[in-house]
Short mmCIF file of C-alpha atoms in Angstrom, two decimals:
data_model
loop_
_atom_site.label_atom_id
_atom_site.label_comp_id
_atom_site.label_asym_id
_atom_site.label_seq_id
_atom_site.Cartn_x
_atom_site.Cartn_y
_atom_site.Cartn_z
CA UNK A 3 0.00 0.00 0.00
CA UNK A 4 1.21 3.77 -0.35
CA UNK A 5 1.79 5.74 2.37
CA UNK A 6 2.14 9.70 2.22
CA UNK A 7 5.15 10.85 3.64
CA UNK A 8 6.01 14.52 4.69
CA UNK A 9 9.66 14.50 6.01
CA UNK A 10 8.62 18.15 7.46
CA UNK A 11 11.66 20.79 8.29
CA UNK A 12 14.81 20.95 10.72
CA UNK A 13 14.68 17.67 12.60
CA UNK A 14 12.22 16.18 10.65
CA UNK A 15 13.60 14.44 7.94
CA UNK A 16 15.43 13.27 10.42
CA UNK A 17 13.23 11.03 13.02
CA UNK A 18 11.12 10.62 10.35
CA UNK A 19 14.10 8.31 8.06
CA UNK A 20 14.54 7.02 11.35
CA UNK A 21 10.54 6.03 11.82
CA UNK A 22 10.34 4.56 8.00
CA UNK A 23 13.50 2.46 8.33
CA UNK A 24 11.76 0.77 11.30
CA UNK A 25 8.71 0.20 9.76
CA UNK A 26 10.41 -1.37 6.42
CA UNK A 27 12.55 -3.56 8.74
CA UNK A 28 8.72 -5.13 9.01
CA UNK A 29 8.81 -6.17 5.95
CA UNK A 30 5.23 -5.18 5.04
CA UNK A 31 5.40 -3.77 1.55
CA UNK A 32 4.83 -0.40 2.22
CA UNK A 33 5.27 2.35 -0.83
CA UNK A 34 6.31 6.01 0.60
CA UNK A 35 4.93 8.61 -1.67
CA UNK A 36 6.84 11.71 -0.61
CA UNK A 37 5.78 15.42 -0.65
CA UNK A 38 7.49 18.03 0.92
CA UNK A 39 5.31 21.07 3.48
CA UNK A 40 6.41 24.15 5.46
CA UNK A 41 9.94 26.14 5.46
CA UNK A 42 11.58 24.03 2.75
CA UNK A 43 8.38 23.60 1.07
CA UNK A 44 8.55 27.55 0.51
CA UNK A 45 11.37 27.76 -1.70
CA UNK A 46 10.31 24.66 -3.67
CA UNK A 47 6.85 24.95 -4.51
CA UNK A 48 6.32 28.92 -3.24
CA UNK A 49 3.67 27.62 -0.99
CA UNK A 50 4.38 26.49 3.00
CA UNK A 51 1.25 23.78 2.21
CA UNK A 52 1.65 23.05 -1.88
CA UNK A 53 -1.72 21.51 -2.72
CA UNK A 54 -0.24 18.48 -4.31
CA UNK A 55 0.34 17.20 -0.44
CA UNK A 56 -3.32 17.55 0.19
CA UNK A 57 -3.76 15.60 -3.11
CA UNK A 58 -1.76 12.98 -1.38
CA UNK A 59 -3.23 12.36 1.77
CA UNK A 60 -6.67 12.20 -0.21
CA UNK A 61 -5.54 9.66 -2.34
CA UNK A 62 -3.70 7.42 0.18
CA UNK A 63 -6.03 7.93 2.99
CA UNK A 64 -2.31 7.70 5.37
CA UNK A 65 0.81 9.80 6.27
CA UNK A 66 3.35 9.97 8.06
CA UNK A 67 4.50 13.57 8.90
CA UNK A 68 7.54 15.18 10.40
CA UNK A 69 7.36 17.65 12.66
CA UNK A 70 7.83 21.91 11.11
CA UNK A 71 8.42 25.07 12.06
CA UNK A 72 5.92 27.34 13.35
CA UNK A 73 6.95 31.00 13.63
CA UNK A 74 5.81 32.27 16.74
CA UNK A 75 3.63 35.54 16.65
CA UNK A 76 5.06 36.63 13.02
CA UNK A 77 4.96 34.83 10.06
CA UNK A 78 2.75 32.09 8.59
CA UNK A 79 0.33 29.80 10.52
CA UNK A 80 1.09 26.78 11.56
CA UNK A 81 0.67 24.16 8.50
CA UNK A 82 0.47 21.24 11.43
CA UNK A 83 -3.46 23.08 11.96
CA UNK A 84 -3.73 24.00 7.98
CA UNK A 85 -3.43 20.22 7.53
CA UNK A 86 -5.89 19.30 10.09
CA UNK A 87 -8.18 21.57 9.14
CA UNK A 88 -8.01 20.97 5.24
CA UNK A 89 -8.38 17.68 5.58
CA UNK A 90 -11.54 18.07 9.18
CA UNK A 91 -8.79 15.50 11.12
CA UNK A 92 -10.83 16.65 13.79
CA UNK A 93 -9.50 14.10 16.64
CA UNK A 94 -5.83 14.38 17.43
CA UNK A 95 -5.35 11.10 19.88
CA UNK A 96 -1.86 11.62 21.99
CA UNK A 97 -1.53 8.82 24.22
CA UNK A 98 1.00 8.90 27.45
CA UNK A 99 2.15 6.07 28.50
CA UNK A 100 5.23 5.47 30.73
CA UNK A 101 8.41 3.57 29.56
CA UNK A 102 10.95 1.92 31.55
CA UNK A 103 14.18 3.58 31.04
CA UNK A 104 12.81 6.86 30.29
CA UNK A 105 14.10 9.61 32.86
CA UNK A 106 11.07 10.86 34.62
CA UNK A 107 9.98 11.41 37.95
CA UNK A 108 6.43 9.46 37.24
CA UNK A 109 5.63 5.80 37.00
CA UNK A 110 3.17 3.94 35.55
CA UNK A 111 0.98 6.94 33.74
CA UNK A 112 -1.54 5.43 31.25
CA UNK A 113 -3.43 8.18 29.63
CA UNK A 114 -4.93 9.45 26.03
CA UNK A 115 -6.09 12.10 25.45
CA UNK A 116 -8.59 13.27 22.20
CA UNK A 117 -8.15 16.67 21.43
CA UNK A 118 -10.75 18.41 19.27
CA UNK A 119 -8.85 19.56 15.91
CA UNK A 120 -10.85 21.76 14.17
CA UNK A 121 -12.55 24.71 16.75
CA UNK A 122 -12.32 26.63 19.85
CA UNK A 123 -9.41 28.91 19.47
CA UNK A 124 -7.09 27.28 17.38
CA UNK A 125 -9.63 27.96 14.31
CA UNK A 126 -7.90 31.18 13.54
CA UNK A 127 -10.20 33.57 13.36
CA UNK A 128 -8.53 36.57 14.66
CA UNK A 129 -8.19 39.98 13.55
CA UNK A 130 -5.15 42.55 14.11
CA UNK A 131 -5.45 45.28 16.35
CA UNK A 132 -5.98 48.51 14.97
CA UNK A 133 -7.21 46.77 11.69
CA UNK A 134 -10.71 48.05 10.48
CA UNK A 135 -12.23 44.62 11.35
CA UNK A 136 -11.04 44.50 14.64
CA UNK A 137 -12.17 47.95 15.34
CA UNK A 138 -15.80 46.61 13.28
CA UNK A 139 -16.14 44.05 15.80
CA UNK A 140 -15.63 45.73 18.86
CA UNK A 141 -18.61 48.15 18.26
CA UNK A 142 -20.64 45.57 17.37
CA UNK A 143 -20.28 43.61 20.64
CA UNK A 144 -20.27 47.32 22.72
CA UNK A 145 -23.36 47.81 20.77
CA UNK A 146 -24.91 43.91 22.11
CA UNK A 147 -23.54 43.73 25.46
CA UNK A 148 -22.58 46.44 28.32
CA UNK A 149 -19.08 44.90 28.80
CA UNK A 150 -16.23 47.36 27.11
CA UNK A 151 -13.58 46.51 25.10
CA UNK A 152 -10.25 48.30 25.12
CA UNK A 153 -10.06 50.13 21.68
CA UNK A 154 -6.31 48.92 21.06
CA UNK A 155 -7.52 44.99 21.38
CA UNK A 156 -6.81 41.97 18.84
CA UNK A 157 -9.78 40.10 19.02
CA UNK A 158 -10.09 36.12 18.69
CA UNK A 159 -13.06 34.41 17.79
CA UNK A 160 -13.75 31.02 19.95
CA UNK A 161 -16.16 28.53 17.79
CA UNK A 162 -17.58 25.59 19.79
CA UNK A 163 -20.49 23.58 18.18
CA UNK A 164 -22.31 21.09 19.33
CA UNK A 165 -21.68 18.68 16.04
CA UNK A 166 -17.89 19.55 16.78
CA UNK A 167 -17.79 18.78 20.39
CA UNK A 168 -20.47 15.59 19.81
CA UNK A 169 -17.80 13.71 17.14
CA UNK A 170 -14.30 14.55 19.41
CA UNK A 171 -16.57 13.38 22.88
CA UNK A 172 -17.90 10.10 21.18
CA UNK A 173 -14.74 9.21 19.70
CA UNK A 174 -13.22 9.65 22.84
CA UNK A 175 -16.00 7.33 24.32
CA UNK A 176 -16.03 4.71 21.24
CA UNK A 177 -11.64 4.47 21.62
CA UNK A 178 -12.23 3.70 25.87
CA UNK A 179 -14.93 1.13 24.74
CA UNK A 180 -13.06 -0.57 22.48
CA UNK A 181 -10.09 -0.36 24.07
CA UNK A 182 -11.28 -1.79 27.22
CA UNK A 183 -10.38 1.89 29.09
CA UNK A 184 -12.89 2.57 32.30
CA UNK A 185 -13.15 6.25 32.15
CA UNK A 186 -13.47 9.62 30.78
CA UNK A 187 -12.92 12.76 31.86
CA UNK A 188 -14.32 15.68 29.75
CA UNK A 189 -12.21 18.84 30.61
CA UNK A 190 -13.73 22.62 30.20
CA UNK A 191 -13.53 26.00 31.73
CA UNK A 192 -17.47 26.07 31.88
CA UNK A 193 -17.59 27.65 35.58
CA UNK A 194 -16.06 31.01 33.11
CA UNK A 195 -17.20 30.42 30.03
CA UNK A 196 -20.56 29.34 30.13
CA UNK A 197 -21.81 29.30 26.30
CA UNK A 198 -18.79 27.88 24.79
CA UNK A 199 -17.06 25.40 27.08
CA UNK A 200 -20.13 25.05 28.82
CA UNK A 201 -21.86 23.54 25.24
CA UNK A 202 -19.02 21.59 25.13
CA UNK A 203 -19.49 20.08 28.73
CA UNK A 204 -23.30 20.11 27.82
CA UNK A 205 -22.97 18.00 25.04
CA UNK A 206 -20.13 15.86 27.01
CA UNK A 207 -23.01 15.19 29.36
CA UNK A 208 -25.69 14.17 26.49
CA UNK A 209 -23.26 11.57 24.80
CA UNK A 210 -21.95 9.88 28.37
CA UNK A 211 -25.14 8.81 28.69
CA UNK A 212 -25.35 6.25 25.50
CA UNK A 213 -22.38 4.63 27.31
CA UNK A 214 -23.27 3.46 30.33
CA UNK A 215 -20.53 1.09 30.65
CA UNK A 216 -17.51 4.09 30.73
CA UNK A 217 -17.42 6.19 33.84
CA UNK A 218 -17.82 9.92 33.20
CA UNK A 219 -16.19 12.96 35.25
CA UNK A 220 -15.37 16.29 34.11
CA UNK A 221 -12.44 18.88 35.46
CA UNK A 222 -12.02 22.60 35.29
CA UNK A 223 -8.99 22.57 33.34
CA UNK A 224 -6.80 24.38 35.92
CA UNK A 225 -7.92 21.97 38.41
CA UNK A 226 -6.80 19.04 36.18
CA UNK A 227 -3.68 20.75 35.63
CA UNK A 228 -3.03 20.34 39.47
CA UNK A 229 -4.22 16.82 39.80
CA UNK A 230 -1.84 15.51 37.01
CA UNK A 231 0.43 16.08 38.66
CA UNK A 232 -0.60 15.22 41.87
CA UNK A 233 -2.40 11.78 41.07
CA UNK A 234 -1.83 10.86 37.56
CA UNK A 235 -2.68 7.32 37.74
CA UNK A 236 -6.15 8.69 38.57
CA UNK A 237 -6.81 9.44 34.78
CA UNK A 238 -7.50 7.29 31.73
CA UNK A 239 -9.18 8.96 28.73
CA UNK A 240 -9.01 12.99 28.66
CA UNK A 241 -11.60 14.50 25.94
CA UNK A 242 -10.33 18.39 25.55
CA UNK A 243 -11.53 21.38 23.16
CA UNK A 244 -8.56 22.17 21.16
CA UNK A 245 -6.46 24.82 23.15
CA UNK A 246 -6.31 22.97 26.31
CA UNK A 247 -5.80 19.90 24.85
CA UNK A 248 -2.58 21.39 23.41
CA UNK A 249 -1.82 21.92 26.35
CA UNK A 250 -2.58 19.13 28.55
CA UNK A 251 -1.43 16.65 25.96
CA UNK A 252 2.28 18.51 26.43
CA UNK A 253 1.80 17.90 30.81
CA UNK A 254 1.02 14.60 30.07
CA UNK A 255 4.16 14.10 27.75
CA UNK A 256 5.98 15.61 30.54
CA UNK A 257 5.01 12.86 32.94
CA UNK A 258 6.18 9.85 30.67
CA UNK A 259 9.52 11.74 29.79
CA UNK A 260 9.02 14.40 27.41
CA UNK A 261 8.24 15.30 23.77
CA UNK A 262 10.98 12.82 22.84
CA UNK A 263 8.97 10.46 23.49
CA UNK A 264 5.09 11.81 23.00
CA UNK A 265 3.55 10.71 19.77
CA UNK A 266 0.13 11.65 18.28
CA UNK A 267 -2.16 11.18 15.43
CA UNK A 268 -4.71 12.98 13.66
CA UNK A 269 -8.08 11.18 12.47
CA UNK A 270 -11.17 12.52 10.42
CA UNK A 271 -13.26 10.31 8.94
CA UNK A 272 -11.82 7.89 6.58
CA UNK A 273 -8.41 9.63 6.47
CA UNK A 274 -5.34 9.92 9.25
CA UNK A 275 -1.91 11.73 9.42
CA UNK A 276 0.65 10.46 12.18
CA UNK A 277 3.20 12.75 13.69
CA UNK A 278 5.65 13.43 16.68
CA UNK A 279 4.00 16.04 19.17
CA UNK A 280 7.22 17.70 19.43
CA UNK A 281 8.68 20.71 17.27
CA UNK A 282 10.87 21.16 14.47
CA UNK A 283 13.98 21.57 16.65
CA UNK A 284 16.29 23.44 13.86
CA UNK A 285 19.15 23.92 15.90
CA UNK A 286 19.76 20.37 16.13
CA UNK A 287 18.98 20.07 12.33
CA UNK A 288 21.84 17.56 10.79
CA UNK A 289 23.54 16.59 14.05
CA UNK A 290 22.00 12.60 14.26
CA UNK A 291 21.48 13.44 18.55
CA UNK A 292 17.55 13.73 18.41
CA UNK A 293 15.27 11.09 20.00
CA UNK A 294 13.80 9.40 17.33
CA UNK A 295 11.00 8.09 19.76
CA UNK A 296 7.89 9.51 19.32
CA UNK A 297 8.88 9.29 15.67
CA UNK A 298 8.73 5.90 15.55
CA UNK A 299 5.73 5.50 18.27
CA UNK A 300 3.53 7.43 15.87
CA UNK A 301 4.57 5.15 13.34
CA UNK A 302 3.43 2.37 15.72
CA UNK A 303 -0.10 4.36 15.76
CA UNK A 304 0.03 4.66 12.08
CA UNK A 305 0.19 0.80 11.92
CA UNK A 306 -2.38 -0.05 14.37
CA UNK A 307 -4.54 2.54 12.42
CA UNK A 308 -4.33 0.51 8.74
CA UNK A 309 -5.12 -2.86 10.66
CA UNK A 310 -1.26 -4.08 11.27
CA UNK A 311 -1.86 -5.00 15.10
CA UNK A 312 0.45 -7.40 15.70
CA UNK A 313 3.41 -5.19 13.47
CA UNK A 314 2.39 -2.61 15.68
CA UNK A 315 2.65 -4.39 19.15
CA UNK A 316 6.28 -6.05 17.74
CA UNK A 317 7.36 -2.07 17.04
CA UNK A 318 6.61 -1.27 20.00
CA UNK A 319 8.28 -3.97 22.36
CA UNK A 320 11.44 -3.40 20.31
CA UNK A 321 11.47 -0.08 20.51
CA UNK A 322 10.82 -0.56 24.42
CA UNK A 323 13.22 -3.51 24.71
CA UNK A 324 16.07 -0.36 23.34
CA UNK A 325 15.26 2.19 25.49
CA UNK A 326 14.87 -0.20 28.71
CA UNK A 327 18.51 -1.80 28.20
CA UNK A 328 19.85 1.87 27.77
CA UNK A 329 22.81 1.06 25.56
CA UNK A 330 21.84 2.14 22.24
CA UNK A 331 20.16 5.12 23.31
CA UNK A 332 20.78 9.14 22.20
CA UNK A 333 22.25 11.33 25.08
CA UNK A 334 18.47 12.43 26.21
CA UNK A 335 17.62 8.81 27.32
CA UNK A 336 20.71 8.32 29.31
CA UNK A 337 20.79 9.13 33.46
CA UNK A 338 23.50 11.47 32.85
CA UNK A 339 22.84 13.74 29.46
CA UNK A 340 26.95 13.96 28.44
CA UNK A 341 27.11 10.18 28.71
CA UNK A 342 29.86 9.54 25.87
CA UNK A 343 28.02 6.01 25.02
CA UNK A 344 25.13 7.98 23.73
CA UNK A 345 24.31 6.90 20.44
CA UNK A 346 22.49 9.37 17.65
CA UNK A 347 19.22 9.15 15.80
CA UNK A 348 20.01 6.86 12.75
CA UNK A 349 21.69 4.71 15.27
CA UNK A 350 19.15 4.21 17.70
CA UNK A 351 16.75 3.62 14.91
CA UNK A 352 18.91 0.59 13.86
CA UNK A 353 19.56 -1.10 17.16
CA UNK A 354 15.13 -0.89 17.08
CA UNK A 355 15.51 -2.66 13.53
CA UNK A 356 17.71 -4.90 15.06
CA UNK A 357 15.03 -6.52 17.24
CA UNK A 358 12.81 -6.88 14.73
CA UNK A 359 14.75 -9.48 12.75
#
């Protein structure tokens, strides 16, 4: 089958050689169709998200995409949210899950958590202060409300439906059903913001009642924020609107040992894209010392997703069985970080292969 693959900018091309050569080392007869998005893409193509990489993903239903660069307040958007939201991957599923030999201060933390992709504030509707729209928009809401808005504000607009909210919540439900998981916790801000995150909690409600067999809770998401880490092992399934699932999913990461090691996935309806939850890391861009971890993991996710279980499960343990023996490992996986046996990223990636043969 054909797989699209986005090797994605500084690090990414990177982790994500490192993630396809332990996939082929299962043998499975997989085709990589590669496009190229963001930075690089720009002098290419003249376009941070060419529309042949859409094409792609349409066509093969898969990828596989490496992390890339998101300027921060300047610049272009992030093409990590363009994708998702070209393509309505509205459920970004980041599990946590603790691995022996990983350097953290947490043990056995089991969670995933299903992040809505497409709303909330991450939908980019915004509008520049001083700008004739922003200004537009602030009379409007002086002229609906009694609340007053300072004159030199940028304004963000915060969507929440309830056919948004219903598809992340039950997906969040179906995956703890399936998967044998005992709870859910639905997390919100609703005590603040009553219409939007209090829909969202609304329609949390609703669903948790067509699934009788899942416990339900929900958490103010500062609360949660405390309790994780607090009592971590209290959580199982986390169902967030978009910002604070962002967020969370990066505490949660923290817990199990750090973006190295976090990976996620995006799912719509009959299409996926797979992807590290960490950055593009360009500083470290050629230097084979990146944790190719969460590169790889997501391809485990990748392979669950197209129905190769058992591939997936064998992935996994060997990539497991590496970082638990701590030999071939790259300097962020060792106790101390200048530990001369540290290995680099294409190396790591073959002592994985290694234990697949």
């Amino acid at each position: 089958m054909k797989i699209t693959l986005i090797p994605g900018d500084g690090i990414g091309p990177e982790v994500t050689k490192a993630a396809t050569m332990c996939i082929d080392a299962l043998k499975l007869g997989i085709e990589w169709e590669t496009v190229y998005a963001g930075s690089d893409a720009i002098a290419k193509y003249g376009s941070i998200l060419p529309e042949q990489v859409l094409d792609s993903i349409r066509k093969n239903k898969v990828a596989l995409k490496g992390p890339m660069i998101t300027p921060i307040g300047e610049g272009f958007r992030s093409v990590n949210v363009a994708i998702r939201q070209a393509l309505d991957l509205f459920a970004c599923v980041r599990p946590a899950k603790s691995i022996e030999g990983v350097p953290t201060k947490f043990k056995n933390i089991d969670i995933v958590i299903f992040r809505e992709n497409t709303e909330d504030l991450y939908a980019g509707i915004e509008f520049e202060e001083g700008s004739p729209e922003a200004q537009s928009i602030i009379k409007e809401i002086e002229k609906q409300q009694t609340k007053k808005i300072r004159p030199d504000s940028a304004i963000s607009i915060k969507p929440i439906s309830i056919s948004g909210s219903q598809r992340i919540i039950n997906a969040a439900f179906d995956y703890a059903r399936v998967n044998k998981r005992k709870k859910v916790t639905l997390v919100h801000k609703a005590n603040i913001m009553k219409y939007t995150d209090g829909l969202f909690l609304k329609v949390g409600k609703d669903v948790a009642k067509r699934y009788p067999d899942i416990v339900f809770e929900d958490a103010i998401v500062d609360n949660l924020s405390m309790q994780l880490v607090k009592v971590p092992q209290n959580y199982d399934v986390l169902v967030l609107p978009n910002l604070y699932g962002d967020i969370i999913s990066d505490l949660c990461a923290g817990l199990i040992g750090g973006l190295g090691v976090a990976p996620g996935a995006n799912i719509g309806g009959d299409m996926a894209v797979f992807e590290a939850v960490h950055g593009a890391a360009p500083k470290y861009k050629d230097k084979n010392m990146v944790n190719p971890t969460a590169m790889i993991m997501s391809g485990v996710l990748m392979l669950d997703y197209i129905g190769k279980k058992e591939e997936a499960k064998k992935l996994e343990q060997a990539v497991r069985q590496v970082i638990k023996e701590g030999k071939s490992v790259t300097y962020d996986l060792k106790e101390n970080r200048n530990d001369p046996t540290a290995v680099g990223t294409k190396e790591m990636a073959e002592a994985i292969c290694k234990k697949l043969q």
